[in-house]
Amino acid sequence: MYAIIGGSGLAKLAGLDEVRREVVRTPYGDPSSPVVFGKLDGTPIVFLARHGHGHTLAPHVINYRANLWALQQVGASEVLAVATVGGILAELGPGTLVVPDQVVDYTYGRRHTFFDGPDEPVTHVDFTHPYHEPIRQRLLSKARLLQLPVVEGGTYGCTQGPRLESAGEIRRMARDGCTLVGMTGMPEAALARELGLPYATLAVVANHAAGVGSSSQSISMPDVGKVLDATMARVRVLLAAFVQA
Ligand code: HPA
């Protein structure tokens, strides 16, 4: 069964026939919200609102460990994370959908591993390819079938937030090879890997990153909200096709 983690703009998954909700307790504390069991166009899935149902959890306080553990606990075998991002490459403008293939982590102070208990043997998971390739390919092929434009590949740079970046920080990230910037992609992807949960991200570009293109002077959060509202209908169509057998 697929799990979908919804980010900003996707705290609720419209079109999801809700069957039940479960408050899951974990050894790592409480997940962001109850896990929603439902059907997307008839296909059973579980859904988790990353920022909580009322969008009250900032990226740096999200309990990523509890979220992923809870999804695995309720029977999710694969995870698709929807993440709102800024486009660092000018051609990745507002409204663009991207299936990234790499990650650079700039976060700090987050609980980022399951392997830090006192009796835990030191464990180093492989993270060469942070996203599960079959999930990426499935997303891309469903998008092709639907004739929905989706950009294949990108490097997601994850910042600490909650403030947006300076133009200088974005220039540095561009030099580092990042093409997208968001605040929630890590440690989420790494924790999924530690649990052995296949995981990939569908990135939704809400704005040009600071200093780039339409954000050369500033980033307007009301504009970001409008872009997300306009884009999420397309995301839902893609998600429904993605989970279908
Ligand atoms: N920076 C970081 N995270 C984001 C952005 C951004 O510009 N847009 C949406 N999420």
Short mmCIF file of C-alpha atoms and ligand atoms in Angstrom, two decimals:
data_model
loop_
_atom_site.label_atom_id
_atom_site.label_comp_id
_atom_site.label_asym_id
_atom_site.label_seq_id
_atom_site.Cartn_x
_atom_site.Cartn_y
_atom_site.Cartn_z
CA MET A 1 0.00 0.00 0.00
CA TYR A 2 1.24 3.45 -0.91
CA ALA A 3 1.56 6.24 1.59
CA ILE A 4 1.36 9.82 0.43
CA ILE A 5 2.87 12.56 2.56
CA GLY A 6 1.25 15.86 1.75
CA GLY A 7 3.10 19.12 2.27
CA SER A 8 2.12 22.77 2.03
CA GLY A 9 -0.91 23.13 -0.21
CA LEU A 10 -1.80 19.47 0.30
CA ALA A 11 -2.78 19.19 3.97
CA LYS A 12 -5.92 17.49 2.73
CA LEU A 13 -6.02 15.29 -0.33
CA ALA A 14 -9.14 16.30 -2.23
CA GLY A 15 -10.80 13.34 -3.86
CA LEU A 16 -9.65 11.01 -1.10
CA ASP A 17 -12.60 8.96 0.16
CA GLU A 18 -11.77 8.86 3.80
CA VAL A 19 -12.40 5.51 5.44
CA ARG A 20 -10.92 6.12 8.89
CA ARG A 21 -8.24 7.96 10.81
CA GLU A 22 -5.80 6.45 13.20
CA VAL A 23 -3.79 8.23 15.87
CA VAL A 24 -0.52 6.29 15.84
CA ARG A 25 1.80 6.35 18.84
CA THR A 26 5.47 5.73 18.17
CA PRO A 27 8.64 5.28 20.24
CA TYR A 28 9.73 8.63 18.76
CA GLY A 29 6.74 10.70 19.81
CA ASP A 30 3.68 11.81 17.93
CA PRO A 31 3.40 12.06 14.14
CA SER A 32 2.31 15.38 12.62
CA SER A 33 -1.29 14.23 12.37
CA PRO A 34 -3.48 11.13 12.48
CA VAL A 35 -2.88 8.77 9.58
CA VAL A 36 -5.80 8.92 7.15
CA PHE A 37 -6.87 5.66 5.51
CA GLY A 38 -8.79 6.24 2.33
CA LYS A 39 -9.30 5.46 -1.30
CA LEU A 40 -8.02 7.54 -4.15
CA ASP A 41 -10.18 6.72 -7.18
CA GLY A 42 -10.87 3.37 -5.53
CA THR A 43 -7.26 2.51 -4.63
CA PRO A 44 -6.55 2.14 -0.88
CA ILE A 45 -3.81 4.46 0.38
CA VAL A 46 -2.73 6.11 3.58
CA PHE A 47 -2.19 9.83 3.80
CA LEU A 48 -0.27 11.94 6.28
CA ALA A 49 -0.31 15.74 6.48
CA ARG A 50 3.34 16.63 7.11
CA HIS A 51 2.65 20.02 8.70
CA GLY A 52 -0.42 18.82 10.62
CA HIS A 53 -4.00 19.17 9.51
CA GLY A 54 -4.14 22.84 10.41
CA HIS A 55 -0.69 23.50 8.87
CA THR A 56 0.74 24.45 12.25
CA LEU A 57 4.10 22.61 12.28
CA ALA A 58 7.12 24.47 10.91
CA PRO A 59 9.63 22.40 8.91
CA HIS A 60 12.23 22.29 11.70
CA VAL A 61 9.81 21.02 14.36
CA ILE A 62 8.19 18.25 12.31
CA ASN A 63 8.75 14.85 13.90
CA TYR A 64 10.01 13.15 10.75
CA ARG A 65 10.98 10.00 12.64
CA ALA A 66 7.49 9.54 14.08
CA ASN A 67 5.89 10.26 10.70
CA LEU A 68 7.83 7.61 8.81
CA TRP A 69 7.71 5.07 11.58
CA ALA A 70 3.91 5.51 11.83
CA LEU A 71 3.45 5.02 8.09
CA GLN A 72 5.45 1.82 8.13
CA GLN A 73 3.64 0.67 11.27
CA VAL A 74 0.19 0.97 9.61
CA GLY A 75 1.32 -1.06 6.63
CA ALA A 76 2.66 1.38 4.08
CA SER A 77 5.17 -0.35 1.82
CA GLU A 78 6.15 2.66 -0.33
CA VAL A 79 6.09 6.39 0.26
CA LEU A 80 5.52 9.23 -2.15
CA ALA A 81 6.27 12.60 -0.61
CA VAL A 82 4.79 15.72 -2.13
CA ALA A 83 7.00 18.72 -1.41
CA THR A 84 6.61 22.38 -2.21
CA VAL A 85 9.85 23.95 -3.40
CA GLY A 86 11.43 27.03 -4.90
CA GLY A 87 13.05 26.77 -8.33
CA ILE A 88 16.76 27.62 -8.35
CA LEU A 89 17.11 27.02 -12.09
CA ALA A 90 15.27 29.85 -13.84
CA GLU A 91 13.49 27.39 -16.15
CA LEU A 92 11.90 25.72 -13.10
CA GLY A 93 9.27 28.40 -12.67
CA PRO A 94 6.12 28.51 -10.53
CA GLY A 95 3.78 25.62 -11.31
CA THR A 96 6.48 23.24 -12.59
CA LEU A 97 6.40 19.62 -11.37
CA VAL A 98 9.76 17.90 -10.84
CA VAL A 99 10.84 14.38 -9.87
CA PRO A 100 14.22 15.05 -8.23
CA ASP A 101 16.99 12.45 -8.20
CA GLN A 102 19.44 13.95 -5.71
CA VAL A 103 19.50 15.71 -2.36
CA VAL A 104 21.84 18.09 -0.57
CA ASP A 105 21.14 18.56 3.13
CA TYR A 106 21.69 22.00 4.74
CA THR A 107 19.51 21.36 7.79
CA TYR A 108 20.79 21.26 11.35
CA GLY A 109 19.53 20.25 14.77
CA ARG A 110 16.83 17.91 13.48
CA ARG A 111 16.41 14.37 14.80
CA HIS A 112 17.70 12.78 11.65
CA THR A 113 18.42 9.13 12.39
CA PHE A 114 16.84 6.05 13.96
CA PHE A 115 20.30 4.71 14.74
CA ASP A 116 21.26 6.77 17.77
CA GLY A 117 19.87 4.73 20.64
CA PRO A 118 22.30 3.79 23.46
CA ASP A 119 22.33 0.11 22.51
CA GLU A 120 22.15 0.70 18.78
CA PRO A 121 25.05 -0.63 16.73
CA VAL A 122 26.59 2.08 14.56
CA THR A 123 24.82 1.81 11.22
CA HIS A 124 25.62 3.67 8.00
CA VAL A 125 22.93 3.28 5.35
CA ASP A 126 23.78 3.70 1.68
CA PHE A 127 22.32 6.95 0.33
CA THR A 128 24.08 7.25 -3.03
CA HIS A 129 20.73 7.45 -4.78
CA PRO A 130 18.45 8.97 -2.16
CA TYR A 131 15.20 8.32 -4.04
CA HIS A 132 13.78 4.93 -4.99
CA GLU A 133 14.22 4.67 -8.74
CA PRO A 134 11.16 2.48 -9.49
CA ILE A 135 8.85 4.99 -7.75
CA ARG A 136 10.46 7.83 -9.72
CA GLN A 137 10.00 5.96 -12.99
CA ARG A 138 6.40 5.10 -12.16
CA LEU A 139 5.63 8.76 -11.51
CA LEU A 140 7.31 9.81 -14.74
CA SER A 141 5.56 7.19 -16.85
CA LYS A 142 2.13 7.99 -15.37
CA ALA A 143 2.76 11.66 -16.10
CA ARG A 144 3.67 10.79 -19.71
CA LEU A 145 0.44 8.79 -20.08
CA LEU A 146 -1.55 11.75 -18.78
CA GLN A 147 0.48 14.12 -20.98
CA LEU A 148 1.32 16.13 -17.88
CA PRO A 149 4.65 17.92 -18.19
CA VAL A 150 7.01 16.78 -15.42
CA VAL A 151 10.72 17.56 -15.28
CA GLU A 152 12.86 14.45 -14.86
CA GLY A 153 15.67 14.88 -12.36
CA GLY A 154 16.83 17.66 -10.11
CA THR A 155 18.81 18.19 -6.95
CA TYR A 156 16.73 19.13 -3.94
CA GLY A 157 18.62 21.34 -1.49
CA CYS A 158 17.00 21.22 1.92
CA THR A 159 17.33 24.33 4.09
CA GLN A 160 16.46 24.71 7.75
CA GLY A 161 13.79 27.41 7.47
CA PRO A 162 11.33 28.55 8.43
CA ARG A 163 12.65 31.75 6.88
CA LEU A 164 13.22 31.78 3.15
CA GLU A 165 16.79 31.96 1.83
CA SER A 166 18.88 34.99 0.97
CA ALA A 167 19.84 35.49 -2.68
CA GLY A 168 23.44 34.76 -1.65
CA GLU A 169 22.46 31.45 -0.10
CA ILE A 170 20.63 30.49 -3.27
CA ARG A 171 23.70 31.40 -5.38
CA ARG A 172 25.76 29.14 -3.16
CA MET A 173 23.22 26.35 -3.51
CA ALA A 174 23.29 26.75 -7.29
CA ARG A 175 27.10 26.39 -7.18
CA ASP A 176 26.57 23.25 -5.09
CA GLY A 177 24.47 21.83 -7.92
CA CYS A 178 21.03 22.33 -6.34
CA THR A 179 18.22 23.05 -8.77
CA LEU A 180 15.40 23.12 -6.18
CA VAL A 181 15.13 24.40 -2.62
CA GLY A 182 12.75 23.22 0.06
CA MET A 183 12.66 22.77 3.82
CA THR A 184 11.24 19.29 4.46
CA GLY A 185 13.00 16.86 2.12
CA MET A 186 15.55 16.00 4.80
CA PRO A 187 15.80 14.12 7.06
CA GLU A 188 12.61 12.59 5.62
CA ALA A 189 14.30 10.84 2.68
CA ALA A 190 17.16 9.51 4.81
CA LEU A 191 14.86 8.21 7.55
CA ALA A 192 12.81 6.34 4.96
CA ARG A 193 16.03 4.75 3.74
CA GLU A 194 16.97 3.77 7.30
CA LEU A 195 13.59 2.02 7.65
CA GLY A 196 14.02 0.33 4.28
CA LEU A 197 10.92 2.13 3.02
CA PRO A 198 11.05 2.88 -0.72
CA TYR A 199 10.59 6.66 -0.99
CA ALA A 200 10.53 9.31 -3.70
CA THR A 201 9.49 12.93 -3.96
CA LEU A 202 7.22 14.84 -6.29
CA ALA A 203 8.36 18.44 -6.04
CA VAL A 204 5.91 21.22 -6.80
CA VAL A 205 7.58 24.52 -7.67
CA ALA A 206 5.69 27.31 -5.94
CA ASN A 207 8.08 30.19 -6.68
CA HIS A 208 11.43 31.05 -8.11
CA ALA A 209 14.04 30.84 -5.35
CA ALA A 210 15.30 34.08 -3.78
CA GLY A 211 17.06 36.31 -6.29
CA VAL A 212 16.02 34.20 -9.31
CA GLY A 213 13.69 35.34 -12.13
CA SER A 214 10.32 36.46 -10.78
CA SER A 215 11.82 36.46 -7.25
CA SER A 216 14.69 38.83 -8.09
CA GLN A 217 13.48 41.36 -5.48
CA SER A 218 11.38 39.35 -3.02
CA ILE A 219 9.11 36.36 -2.61
CA SER A 220 5.41 37.02 -2.03
CA MET A 221 3.78 34.34 0.11
CA PRO A 222 0.27 35.25 -1.12
CA ASP A 223 1.50 34.63 -4.69
CA VAL A 224 3.02 31.33 -3.57
CA GLY A 225 -0.37 30.31 -2.15
CA LYS A 226 -2.09 31.16 -5.44
CA VAL A 227 0.38 29.08 -7.45
CA LEU A 228 -0.13 26.12 -5.12
CA ASP A 229 -3.91 26.39 -5.35
CA ALA A 230 -3.67 26.42 -9.13
CA THR A 231 -1.19 23.53 -9.30
CA MET A 232 -2.60 21.06 -6.80
CA ALA A 233 -5.42 19.97 -9.13
CA ARG A 234 -2.75 18.65 -11.53
CA VAL A 235 -0.89 17.03 -8.65
CA ARG A 236 -4.04 15.20 -7.55
CA VAL A 237 -4.62 13.82 -11.04
CA LEU A 238 -1.05 12.54 -11.13
CA LEU A 239 -1.29 11.03 -7.63
CA ALA A 240 -4.51 9.19 -8.50
CA ALA A 241 -2.87 7.71 -11.60
CA PHE A 242 0.28 6.92 -9.66
CA VAL A 243 -1.42 4.78 -7.00
CA GLN A 244 -3.62 2.94 -9.48
CA ALA A 245 -2.50 -0.59 -10.29
N1 HPA B 1 12.67 28.10 -0.31
C1 HPA B 1 12.52 27.07 0.56
N2 HPA B 1 11.42 26.35 0.62
C2 HPA B 1 10.41 26.65 -0.22
C3 HPA B 1 10.51 27.69 -1.14
C4 HPA B 1 11.70 28.45 -1.20
O1 HPA B 1 11.84 29.39 -1.99
N3 HPA B 1 9.33 27.73 -1.83
C5 HPA B 1 8.56 26.72 -1.33
N4 HPA B 1 9.21 26.06 -0.36
#
